[in-house]
Short mmCIF file of C-alpha atoms in Angstrom, two decimals:
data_model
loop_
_atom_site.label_atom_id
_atom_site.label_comp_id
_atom_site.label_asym_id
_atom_site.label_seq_id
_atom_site.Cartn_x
_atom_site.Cartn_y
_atom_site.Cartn_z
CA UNK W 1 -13.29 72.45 -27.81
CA UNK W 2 -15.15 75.25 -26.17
CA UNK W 3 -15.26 75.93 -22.48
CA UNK W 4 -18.91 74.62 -21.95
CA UNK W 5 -18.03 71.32 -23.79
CA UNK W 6 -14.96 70.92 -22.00
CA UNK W 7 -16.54 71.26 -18.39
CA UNK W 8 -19.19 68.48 -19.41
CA UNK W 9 -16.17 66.38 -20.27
CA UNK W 10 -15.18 64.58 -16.63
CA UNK W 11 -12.51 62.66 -18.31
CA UNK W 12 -8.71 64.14 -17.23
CA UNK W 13 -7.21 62.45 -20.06
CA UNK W 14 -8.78 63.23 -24.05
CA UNK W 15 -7.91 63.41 -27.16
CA UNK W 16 -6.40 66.29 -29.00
CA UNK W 17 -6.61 67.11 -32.87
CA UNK W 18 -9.38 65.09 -34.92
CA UNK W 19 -9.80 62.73 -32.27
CA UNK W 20 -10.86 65.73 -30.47
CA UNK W 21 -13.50 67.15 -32.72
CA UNK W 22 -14.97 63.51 -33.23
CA UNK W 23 -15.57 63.15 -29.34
CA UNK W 24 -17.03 66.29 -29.42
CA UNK W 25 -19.90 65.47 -32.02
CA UNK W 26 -20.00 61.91 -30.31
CA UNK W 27 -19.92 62.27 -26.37
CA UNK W 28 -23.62 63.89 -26.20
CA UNK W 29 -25.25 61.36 -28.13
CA UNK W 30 -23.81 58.52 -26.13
CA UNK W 31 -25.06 60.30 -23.43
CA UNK W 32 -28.21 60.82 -24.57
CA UNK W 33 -28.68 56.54 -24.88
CA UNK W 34 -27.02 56.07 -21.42
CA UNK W 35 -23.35 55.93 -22.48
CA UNK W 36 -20.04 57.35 -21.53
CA UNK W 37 -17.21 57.69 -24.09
CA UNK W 38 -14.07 56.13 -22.70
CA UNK W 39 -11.89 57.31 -25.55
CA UNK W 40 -12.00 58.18 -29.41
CA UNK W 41 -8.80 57.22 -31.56
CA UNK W 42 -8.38 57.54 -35.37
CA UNK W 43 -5.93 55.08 -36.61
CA UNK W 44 -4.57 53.79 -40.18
CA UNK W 45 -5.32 50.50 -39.34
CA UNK W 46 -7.59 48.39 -42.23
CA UNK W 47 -7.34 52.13 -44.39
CA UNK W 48 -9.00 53.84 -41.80
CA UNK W 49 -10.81 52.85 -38.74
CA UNK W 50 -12.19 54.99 -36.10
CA UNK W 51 -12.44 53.34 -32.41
CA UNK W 52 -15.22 54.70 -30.91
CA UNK W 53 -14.26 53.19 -26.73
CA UNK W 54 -17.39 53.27 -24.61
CA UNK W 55 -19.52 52.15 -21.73
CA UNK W 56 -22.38 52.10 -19.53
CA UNK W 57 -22.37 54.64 -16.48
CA UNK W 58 -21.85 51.03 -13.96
CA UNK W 59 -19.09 50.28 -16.17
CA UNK W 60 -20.75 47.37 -18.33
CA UNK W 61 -20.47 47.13 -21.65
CA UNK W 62 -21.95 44.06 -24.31
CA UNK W 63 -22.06 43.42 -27.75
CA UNK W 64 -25.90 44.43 -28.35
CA UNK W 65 -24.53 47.63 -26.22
CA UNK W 66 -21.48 48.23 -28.91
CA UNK W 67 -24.22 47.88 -31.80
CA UNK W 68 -26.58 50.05 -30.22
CA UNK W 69 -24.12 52.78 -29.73
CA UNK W 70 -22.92 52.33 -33.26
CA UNK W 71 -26.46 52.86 -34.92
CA UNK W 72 -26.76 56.24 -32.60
CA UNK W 73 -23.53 57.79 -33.48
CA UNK W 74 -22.96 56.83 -37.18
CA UNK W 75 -25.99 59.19 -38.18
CA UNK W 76 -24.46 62.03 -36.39
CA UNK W 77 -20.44 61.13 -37.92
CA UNK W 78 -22.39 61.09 -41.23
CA UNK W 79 -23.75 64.70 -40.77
CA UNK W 80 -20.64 66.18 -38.98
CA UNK W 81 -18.48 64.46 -41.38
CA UNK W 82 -15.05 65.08 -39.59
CA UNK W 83 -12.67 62.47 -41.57
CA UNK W 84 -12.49 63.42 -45.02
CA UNK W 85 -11.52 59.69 -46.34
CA UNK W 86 -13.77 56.68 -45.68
CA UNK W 87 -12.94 54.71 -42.69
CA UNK W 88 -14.53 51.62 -40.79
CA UNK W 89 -16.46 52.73 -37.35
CA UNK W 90 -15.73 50.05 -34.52
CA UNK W 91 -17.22 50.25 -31.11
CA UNK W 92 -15.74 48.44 -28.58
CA UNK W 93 -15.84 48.39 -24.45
CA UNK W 94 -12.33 49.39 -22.52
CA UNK W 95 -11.90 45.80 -22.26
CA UNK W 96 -10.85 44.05 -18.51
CA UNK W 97 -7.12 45.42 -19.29
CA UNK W 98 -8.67 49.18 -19.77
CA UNK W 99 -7.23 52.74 -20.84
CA UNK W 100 -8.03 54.70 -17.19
CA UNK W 101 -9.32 58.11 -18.26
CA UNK W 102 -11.38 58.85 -15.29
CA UNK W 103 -10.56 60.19 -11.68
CA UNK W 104 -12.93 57.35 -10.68
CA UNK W 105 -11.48 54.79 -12.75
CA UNK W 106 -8.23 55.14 -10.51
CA UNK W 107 -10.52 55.01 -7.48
CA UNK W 108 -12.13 51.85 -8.85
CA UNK W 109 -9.17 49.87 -9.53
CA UNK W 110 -6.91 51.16 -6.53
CA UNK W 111 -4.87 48.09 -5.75
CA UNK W 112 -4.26 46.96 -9.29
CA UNK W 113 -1.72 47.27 -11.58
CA UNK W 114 -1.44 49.90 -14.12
CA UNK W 115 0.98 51.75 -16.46
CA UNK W 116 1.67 55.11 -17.10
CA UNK W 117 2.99 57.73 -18.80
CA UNK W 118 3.08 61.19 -17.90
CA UNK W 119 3.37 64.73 -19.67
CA UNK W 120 6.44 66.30 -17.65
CA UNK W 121 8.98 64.56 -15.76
CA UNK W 122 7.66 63.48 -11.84
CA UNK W 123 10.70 62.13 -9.98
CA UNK W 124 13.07 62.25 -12.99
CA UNK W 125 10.46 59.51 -15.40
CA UNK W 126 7.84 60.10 -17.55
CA UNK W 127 7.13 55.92 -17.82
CA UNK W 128 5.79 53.97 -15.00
CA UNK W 129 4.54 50.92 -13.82
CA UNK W 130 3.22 50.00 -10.32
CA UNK W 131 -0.08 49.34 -8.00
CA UNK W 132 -2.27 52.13 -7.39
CA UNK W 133 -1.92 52.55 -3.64
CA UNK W 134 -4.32 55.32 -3.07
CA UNK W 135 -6.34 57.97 -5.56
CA UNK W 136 -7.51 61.26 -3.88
CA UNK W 137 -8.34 64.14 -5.69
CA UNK W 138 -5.62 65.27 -7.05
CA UNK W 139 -3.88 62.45 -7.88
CA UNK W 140 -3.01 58.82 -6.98
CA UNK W 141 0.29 57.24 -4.90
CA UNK W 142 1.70 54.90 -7.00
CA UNK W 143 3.64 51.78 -5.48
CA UNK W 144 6.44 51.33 -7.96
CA UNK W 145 6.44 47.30 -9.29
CA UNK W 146 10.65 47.30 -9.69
CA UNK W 147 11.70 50.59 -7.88
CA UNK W 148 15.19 50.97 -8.76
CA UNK W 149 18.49 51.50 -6.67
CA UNK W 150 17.54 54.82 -4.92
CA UNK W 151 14.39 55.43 -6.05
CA UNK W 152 11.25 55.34 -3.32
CA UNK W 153 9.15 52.69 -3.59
CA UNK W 154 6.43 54.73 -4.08
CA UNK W 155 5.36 58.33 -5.99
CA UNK W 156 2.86 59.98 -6.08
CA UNK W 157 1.66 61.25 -9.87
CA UNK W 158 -1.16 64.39 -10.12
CA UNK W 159 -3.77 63.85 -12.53
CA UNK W 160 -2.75 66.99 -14.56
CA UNK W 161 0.45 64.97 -15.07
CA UNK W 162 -0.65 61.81 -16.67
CA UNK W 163 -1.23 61.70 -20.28
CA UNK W 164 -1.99 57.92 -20.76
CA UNK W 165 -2.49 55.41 -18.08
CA UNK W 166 -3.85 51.54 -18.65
CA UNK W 167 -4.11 48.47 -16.31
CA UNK W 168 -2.21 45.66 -16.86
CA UNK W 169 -3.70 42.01 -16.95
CA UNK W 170 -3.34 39.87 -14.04
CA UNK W 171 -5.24 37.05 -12.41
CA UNK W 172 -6.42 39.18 -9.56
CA UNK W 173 -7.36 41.75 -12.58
CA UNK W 174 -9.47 39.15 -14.57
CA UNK W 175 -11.04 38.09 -11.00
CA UNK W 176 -12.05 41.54 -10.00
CA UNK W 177 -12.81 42.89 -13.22
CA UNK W 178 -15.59 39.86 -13.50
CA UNK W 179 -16.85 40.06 -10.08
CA UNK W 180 -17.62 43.96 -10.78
CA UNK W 181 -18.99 42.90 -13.95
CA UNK W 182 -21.38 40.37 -12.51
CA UNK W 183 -22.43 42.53 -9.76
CA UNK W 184 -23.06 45.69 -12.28
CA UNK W 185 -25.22 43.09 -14.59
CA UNK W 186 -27.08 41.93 -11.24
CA UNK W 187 -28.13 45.07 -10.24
CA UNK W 188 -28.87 46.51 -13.64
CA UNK W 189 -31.28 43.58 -14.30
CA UNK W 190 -32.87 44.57 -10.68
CA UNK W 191 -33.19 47.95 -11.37
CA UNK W 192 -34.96 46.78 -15.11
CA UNK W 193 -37.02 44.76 -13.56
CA UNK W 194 -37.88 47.33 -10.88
CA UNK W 195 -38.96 49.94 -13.76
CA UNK W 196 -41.00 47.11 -15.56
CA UNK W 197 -43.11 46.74 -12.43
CA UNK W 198 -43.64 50.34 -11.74
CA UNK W 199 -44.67 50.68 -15.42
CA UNK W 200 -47.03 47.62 -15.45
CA UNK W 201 -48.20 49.21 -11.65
CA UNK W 202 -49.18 52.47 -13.70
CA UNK W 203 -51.21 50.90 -16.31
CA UNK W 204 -52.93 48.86 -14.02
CA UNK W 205 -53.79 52.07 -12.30
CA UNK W 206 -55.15 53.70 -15.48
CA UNK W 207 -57.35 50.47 -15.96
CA UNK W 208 -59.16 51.13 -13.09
CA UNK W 209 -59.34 54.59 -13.38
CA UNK W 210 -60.77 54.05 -16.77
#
């Protein structure tokens, strides 16, 4: 990954190897049709499949959203041609229990539950599993779920540290997630129907002009 490619890359946790050079080709044309890639992973599941992970910039992400993202990005797979074998493309959305790739994302869902896993040793563990208490920049303070016999209930974990981090479901998850959701879809359709009026406001104007 070059250096330019890598600075318009805001995710703090990515993919190394092929999965690397496929989010390369793919990232700029999902963000050319108004998506962000969430992750890329290459597994040997079904011969091969490649899980292209993505979503809208307020977090949404539907079926006719997967499909359209599929159509933009298979032309550009097919030219690149990074995996030598054939494979099946899937495109999915993070999904309410979601891979957390994103400083934001940890701002987002401070106050849920999430699991971890970090690069180097924090606090003598590499594995944990706890409620995001707070997310700065630099990294979040984790309130441990079972904090053992002499351990402080809670650590704080940089970003540079984590290597894979994911909610976990609960009911206060699902009931969050699906409020956001809701609210994201509301305001979307606002903001569509804002742009259809301005457009319809412009040709109206031409008429006359005309």
């Amino acid at each position: 990954m070059t250096a330019a490619a890598g600075e318009a890359d805001d995710r703090i946790i990515r993919e190394s190897g092929i999965d690397a050079r496929i989010a390369l080709i793919v990232r700029p044309v999902l963000r050319a049709v108004g998506f962000r890639l969430v992750r890329v992973q290459l597994t040997g599941q079904n011969g091969l499949t490649l899980q292209i992970m993505a979503e809208r910039e307020d977090g949404t992400m539907t079926v006719e959203d997967c499909e359209e993202v599929s159509r933009a990005v298979s032309p550009a797979l097919d030219v690149e041609d990074p995996i030598e074998k054939a494979y099946h493309l899937e495109v999915s959305s993070p999904g309410i229990d979601r891979p957390l790739v994103r400083k934001s994302d940890f701002a987002t869902w401070t106050g849920h539950l999430v699991k971890l896993e970090t690069s180097v040793l924090v606090g003598d563990r590499k594995r944990f599993k706890g409620k995001i208490a707070e997310a700065d920049a630099e990294g979040i303070l984790l309130e441990r779920d079972k904090a053992a016999y002499g351990e402080e209930p809670r650590v704080r974990v940089p970003y540079d540290a984590i290597a894979e981090a994911r909610l976990v479901l609960t009911d206060d998850l699902i009931r969050d997630a699906l409020s956001k959701d809701n609210r994201a879809r509301k305001e979307a359709k606002k903001r569509r129907g804002e742009a259809e009026d301005a457009a319809a406001g412009e040709e109206n104007e031409t008429e006359r002009e005309s």
